[in-house]
Amino acid sequence: MLKLALDHTRPTGSPYQIDQVDSSRTTQSRLMAMMQAGALDVMALPPNPEREANMRPIRVDILRGMLGYRVLLIRKSDAAWFQRLQPVDLKGKIKLGFNSQWADLAILQANGFQVVASPGYEGLFAMLDARRFDAFPRGLNEFSKELTQYGSRYPELAVDKTYAFFTPYPVYFWVRRGNEALARQIENGLNLALRDGSFKKLFIQYHQQEIGLLKRENRRVLFLNNPMLPRQGADQDYSWWLPKSVKIERLP
């Protein structure tokens, strides 16, 4: 998506290079520090007050709200138990595992869930397998790759087919404060790609598996409030990926 934006705005024939940093082994706080030091130019993250205060967001939601749709990774042996749970039980009878560095931890806590927080990422799959908690909320665009990557190591890993959560949760590109030239270039490029349809084409192409999954499955989708969403929220049009047949309920 970043390449698409830059291709729409760079002068003809002007070269550029995107070097991607593997963020899976680095905390988000460390990545922010790297940006402040000039070691990174662009990050893709959801908003929270700290990021709003220290970085410059480009307020075009590059995931169109999809990251706000969360399924639950669970243990296979607990699948029948989750089927018996009522929505009101999800706050009192289960514990969620989550990364202590991720901004959406505050969303789960604000909505009254019991959360076991850990600073690692890969370790959370081991903790779920070891019964340290009962479910690990993952984005619709994340869980399938994770089942493939970690399923052989943790064969009890499964996805719950009963519940999903949904919260307004945009993902923006961010640059350093003061780097207005790059921010405007990316923003203009994204808006041009929206207008000519190439943004939507890339999105649909990349997320066709997740879009097809939603059309086939029938989870109860529970709405979570997002207290961190800035007043200048993202476009709330989820029609590219969320079927009209999906009904979103308020969490009791």
Tab-separated table of C-alpha atoms in Angstrom:
chain	number	residue	atom	x	y	z
A	1	MET	CA	0.000	0.000	0.000
A	2	LEU	CA	2.893	2.351	0.725
A	3	LYS	CA	4.399	1.528	-2.660
A	4	LEU	CA	1.033	2.219	-4.310
A	5	ALA	CA	0.862	5.645	-2.659
A	6	LEU	CA	4.420	6.561	-3.627
A	7	ASP	CA	3.924	5.355	-7.196
A	8	HIS	CA	0.971	7.740	-7.499
A	9	THR	CA	2.954	10.791	-6.379
A	10	ARG	CA	6.630	10.424	-7.280
A	11	PRO	CA	7.963	12.275	-10.314
A	12	THR	CA	8.131	10.101	-13.433
A	13	GLY	CA	11.293	8.012	-13.372
A	14	SER	CA	12.260	9.103	-9.861
A	15	PRO	CA	13.685	6.043	-8.047
A	16	TYR	CA	12.991	5.071	-4.465
A	17	GLN	CA	13.575	2.048	-2.251
A	18	ILE	CA	11.487	0.642	0.596
A	19	ASP	CA	13.500	-1.283	3.202
A	20	GLN	CA	11.195	-3.101	5.597
A	21	VAL	CA	12.169	-3.690	9.233
A	22	ASP	CA	11.071	-6.967	10.850
A	23	SER	CA	8.943	-5.671	13.712
A	24	SER	CA	7.964	-9.078	15.140
A	25	ARG	CA	11.008	-9.148	17.442
A	26	THR	CA	10.956	-5.458	18.396
A	27	THR	CA	8.580	-3.674	20.762
A	28	GLN	CA	6.448	-0.892	19.364
A	29	SER	CA	8.001	1.501	21.873
A	30	ARG	CA	11.429	0.676	20.430
A	31	LEU	CA	10.171	1.222	16.889
A	32	MET	CA	8.796	4.632	17.893
A	33	ALA	CA	12.165	5.528	19.384
A	34	MET	CA	13.849	4.463	16.140
A	35	MET	CA	11.537	6.773	14.215
A	36	GLN	CA	12.291	9.693	16.515
A	37	ALA	CA	16.024	9.017	15.967
A	38	GLY	CA	15.609	9.007	12.189
A	39	ALA	CA	16.245	5.273	11.738
A	40	LEU	CA	12.707	4.763	10.396
A	41	ASP	CA	10.651	6.986	8.098
A	42	VAL	CA	7.218	5.317	8.095
A	43	MET	CA	5.276	3.049	10.445
A	44	ALA	CA	1.817	1.463	10.082
A	45	LEU	CA	-0.038	1.407	13.409
A	46	PRO	CA	-3.458	2.065	14.964
A	47	PRO	CA	-3.831	5.343	16.898
A	48	ASN	CA	-3.494	5.862	20.616
A	49	PRO	CA	-2.812	9.030	22.670
A	50	GLU	CA	0.969	8.460	22.841
A	51	ARG	CA	1.290	8.042	19.083
A	52	GLU	CA	-0.949	11.030	18.423
A	53	ALA	CA	1.281	13.150	20.666
A	54	ASN	CA	4.626	12.046	19.228
A	55	MET	CA	4.092	11.223	15.555
A	56	ARG	CA	2.266	12.586	12.527
A	57	PRO	CA	-0.596	10.327	11.318
A	58	ILE	CA	-1.826	10.085	7.740
A	59	ARG	CA	-5.526	9.580	8.431
A	60	VAL	CA	-6.417	7.158	5.666
A	61	ASP	CA	-7.286	3.745	7.101
A	62	ILE	CA	-5.163	1.343	5.068
A	63	LEU	CA	-7.018	-1.717	6.442
A	64	ARG	CA	-10.529	-0.222	6.129
A	65	GLY	CA	-11.362	-1.276	9.692
A	66	MET	CA	-10.527	-4.957	9.195
A	67	LEU	CA	-8.038	-5.062	12.078
A	68	GLY	CA	-10.937	-4.200	14.404
A	69	TYR	CA	-12.615	-7.541	13.627
A	70	ARG	CA	-11.103	-10.060	16.050
A	71	VAL	CA	-11.526	-13.797	16.189
A	72	LEU	CA	-10.364	-15.848	19.159
A	73	LEU	CA	-7.533	-18.347	19.034
A	74	ILE	CA	-8.309	-21.052	21.582
A	75	ARG	CA	-7.369	-24.647	22.423
A	76	LYS	CA	-9.191	-27.352	20.435
A	77	SER	CA	-10.221	-29.039	23.675
A	78	ASP	CA	-12.120	-25.878	24.714
A	79	ALA	CA	-14.188	-25.506	21.512
A	80	ALA	CA	-17.335	-27.096	22.977
A	81	TRP	CA	-17.008	-24.949	26.117
A	82	PHE	CA	-16.906	-21.756	24.042
A	83	GLN	CA	-20.039	-22.881	22.180
A	84	ARG	CA	-21.886	-23.085	25.496
A	85	LEU	CA	-20.774	-19.660	26.717
A	86	GLN	CA	-23.201	-16.745	26.543
A	87	PRO	CA	-21.922	-13.261	25.613
A	88	VAL	CA	-22.243	-12.098	29.214
A	89	ASP	CA	-19.932	-14.978	30.269
A	90	LEU	CA	-17.019	-13.718	28.188
A	91	LYS	CA	-16.088	-11.093	30.778
A	92	GLY	CA	-16.330	-13.258	33.871
A	93	LYS	CA	-15.480	-16.800	32.820
A	94	ILE	CA	-12.564	-16.460	30.405
A	95	LYS	CA	-9.155	-14.827	30.451
A	96	LEU	CA	-7.750	-13.223	27.317
A	97	GLY	CA	-4.048	-13.160	26.524
A	98	PHE	CA	-2.518	-10.100	24.902
A	99	ASN	CA	0.717	-8.241	24.300
A	100	SER	CA	1.343	-5.542	26.897
A	101	GLN	CA	2.884	-3.267	24.205
A	102	TRP	CA	-0.104	-3.293	21.862
A	103	ALA	CA	-2.343	-0.236	21.874
A	104	ASP	CA	-5.567	-2.241	21.811
A	105	LEU	CA	-4.827	-3.787	25.210
A	106	ALA	CA	-6.564	-0.702	26.610
A	107	ILE	CA	-9.675	-1.498	24.545
A	108	LEU	CA	-10.013	-4.965	26.061
A	109	GLN	CA	-9.458	-3.621	29.562
A	110	ALA	CA	-11.910	-0.728	29.067
A	111	ASN	CA	-14.599	-3.208	28.016
A	112	GLY	CA	-14.220	-5.203	31.221
A	113	PHE	CA	-12.307	-8.302	30.113
A	114	GLN	CA	-9.861	-10.193	32.282
A	115	VAL	CA	-6.542	-9.878	30.452
A	116	VAL	CA	-3.201	-11.610	30.998
A	117	ALA	CA	-0.623	-9.258	29.446
A	118	SER	CA	2.881	-10.245	28.345
A	119	PRO	CA	5.515	-8.188	26.453
A	120	GLY	CA	6.317	-10.989	24.001
A	121	TYR	CA	4.552	-12.102	20.833
A	122	GLU	CA	5.561	-15.690	20.073
A	123	GLY	CA	5.398	-16.462	23.784
A	124	LEU	CA	1.653	-15.763	23.807
A	125	PHE	CA	1.020	-18.877	21.711
A	126	ALA	CA	3.007	-20.942	24.214
A	127	MET	CA	1.059	-19.361	27.086
A	128	LEU	CA	-2.261	-20.235	25.436
A	129	ASP	CA	-1.089	-23.810	24.928
A	130	ALA	CA	-0.003	-23.965	28.595
A	131	ARG	CA	-3.462	-22.778	29.756
A	132	ARG	CA	-2.193	-19.476	31.161
A	133	PHE	CA	-5.269	-17.915	29.559
A	134	ASP	CA	-8.223	-19.125	27.485
A	135	ALA	CA	-8.245	-17.081	24.266
A	136	PHE	CA	-5.974	-14.849	22.195
A	137	PRO	CA	-7.869	-12.221	20.116
A	138	ARG	CA	-6.376	-11.910	16.621
A	139	GLY	CA	-7.233	-9.756	13.651
A	140	LEU	CA	-9.223	-11.242	10.797
A	141	ASN	CA	-6.194	-10.549	8.611
A	142	GLU	CA	-3.773	-12.215	11.078
A	143	PHE	CA	-5.080	-15.483	12.487
A	144	SER	CA	-4.884	-17.714	9.409
A	145	LYS	CA	-1.160	-17.023	8.906
A	146	GLU	CA	-0.554	-17.608	12.616
A	147	LEU	CA	-2.351	-20.969	12.602
A	148	THR	CA	-0.134	-21.987	9.701
A	149	GLN	CA	3.034	-20.711	11.372
A	150	TYR	CA	2.445	-21.990	14.913
A	151	GLY	CA	0.010	-24.880	14.423
A	152	SER	CA	2.675	-27.568	14.058
A	153	ARG	CA	4.437	-26.391	17.218
A	154	TYR	CA	1.183	-26.118	19.174
A	155	PRO	CA	-1.238	-28.686	17.695
A	156	GLU	CA	-3.942	-27.730	20.226
A	157	LEU	CA	-4.176	-24.283	18.596
A	158	ALA	CA	-7.567	-23.631	16.973
A	159	VAL	CA	-9.906	-20.782	16.106
A	160	ASP	CA	-13.222	-20.366	17.912
A	161	LYS	CA	-16.176	-20.392	15.511
A	162	THR	CA	-18.725	-19.040	18.004
A	163	TYR	CA	-17.666	-15.453	18.748
A	164	ALA	CA	-15.834	-12.502	17.276
A	165	PHE	CA	-15.260	-8.956	18.532
A	166	PHE	CA	-15.532	-5.776	16.533
A	167	THR	CA	-14.255	-2.318	17.449
A	168	PRO	CA	-13.559	0.783	15.323
A	169	TYR	CA	-9.790	0.449	14.904
A	170	PRO	CA	-8.132	2.197	11.956
A	171	VAL	CA	-4.548	1.589	10.867
A	172	TYR	CA	-2.636	4.637	9.646
A	173	PHE	CA	0.773	5.314	8.211
A	174	TRP	CA	2.784	7.509	10.601
A	175	VAL	CA	5.864	9.690	10.059
A	176	ARG	CA	7.998	11.843	12.336
A	177	ARG	CA	6.540	15.150	13.443
A	178	GLY	CA	7.865	17.819	11.099
A	179	ASN	CA	8.228	15.452	8.143
A	180	GLU	CA	5.314	17.133	6.384
A	181	ALA	CA	6.625	16.611	2.861
A	182	LEU	CA	6.568	12.828	3.218
A	183	ALA	CA	3.237	12.896	5.067
A	184	ARG	CA	1.591	14.931	2.299
A	185	GLN	CA	3.087	12.726	-0.396
A	186	ILE	CA	1.735	9.541	1.192
A	187	GLU	CA	-1.667	11.101	1.912
A	188	ASN	CA	-2.022	12.464	-1.622
A	189	GLY	CA	-0.970	9.110	-3.063
A	190	LEU	CA	-3.508	7.175	-0.995
A	191	ASN	CA	-6.310	9.560	-1.934
A	192	LEU	CA	-5.400	9.326	-5.616
A	193	ALA	CA	-5.425	5.523	-5.330
A	194	LEU	CA	-8.843	5.669	-3.689
A	195	ARG	CA	-10.189	7.803	-6.526
A	196	ASP	CA	-8.850	5.659	-9.378
A	197	GLY	CA	-9.860	2.355	-7.741
A	198	SER	CA	-6.347	0.911	-7.374
A	199	PHE	CA	-6.507	1.116	-3.554
A	200	LYS	CA	-9.667	-1.016	-3.473
A	201	LYS	CA	-8.283	-3.423	-6.087
A	202	LEU	CA	-5.135	-4.037	-4.025
A	203	PHE	CA	-7.137	-4.388	-0.808
A	204	ILE	CA	-9.562	-6.931	-2.288
A	205	GLN	CA	-6.733	-8.858	-3.932
A	206	TYR	CA	-4.728	-9.082	-0.712
A	207	HIS	CA	-7.672	-9.891	1.596
A	208	GLN	CA	-9.808	-12.127	-0.619
A	209	GLN	CA	-9.323	-15.117	1.711
A	210	GLU	CA	-10.599	-13.199	4.766
A	211	ILE	CA	-13.522	-11.704	2.823
A	212	GLY	CA	-14.561	-15.157	1.613
A	213	LEU	CA	-14.289	-16.529	5.156
A	214	LEU	CA	-16.727	-13.967	6.528
A	215	LYS	CA	-19.290	-14.880	3.888
A	216	ARG	CA	-19.126	-18.562	4.881
A	217	GLU	CA	-18.981	-18.390	8.682
A	218	ASN	CA	-21.635	-17.354	11.168
A	219	ARG	CA	-20.129	-16.055	14.388
A	220	ARG	CA	-21.872	-13.824	16.937
A	221	VAL	CA	-20.041	-10.519	16.573
A	222	LEU	CA	-19.861	-8.382	19.732
A	223	PHE	CA	-19.145	-4.655	19.582
A	224	LEU	CA	-16.403	-3.223	21.821
A	225	ASN	CA	-16.074	0.484	22.580
A	226	ASN	CA	-12.758	2.068	21.608
A	227	PRO	CA	-11.962	4.851	24.110
A	228	MET	CA	-8.700	5.684	22.292
A	229	LEU	CA	-10.197	6.595	18.919
A	230	PRO	CA	-9.276	10.229	18.152
A	231	ARG	CA	-11.964	12.736	17.260
A	232	GLN	CA	-10.662	12.767	13.705
A	233	GLY	CA	-11.688	9.142	13.221
A	234	ALA	CA	-11.237	7.072	10.123
A	235	ASP	CA	-13.727	6.539	7.328
A	236	GLN	CA	-16.297	4.162	8.821
A	237	ASP	CA	-17.177	2.412	5.541
A	238	TYR	CA	-16.537	-1.308	6.030
A	239	SER	CA	-18.469	-2.420	2.939
A	240	TRP	CA	-15.375	-3.632	1.065
A	241	TRP	CA	-15.015	-6.619	3.394
A	242	LEU	CA	-17.868	-6.864	5.939
A	243	PRO	CA	-20.999	-8.555	4.498
A	244	LYS	CA	-24.354	-6.892	5.170
A	245	SER	CA	-25.509	-10.203	6.634
A	246	VAL	CA	-23.151	-9.783	9.613
A	247	LYS	CA	-25.042	-8.381	12.598
A	248	ILE	CA	-23.007	-6.702	15.339
A	249	GLU	CA	-24.396	-6.930	18.885
A	250	ARG	CA	-23.595	-4.793	21.897
A	251	LEU	CA	-21.506	-6.603	24.478
A	252	PRO	CA	-23.612	-7.114	27.661
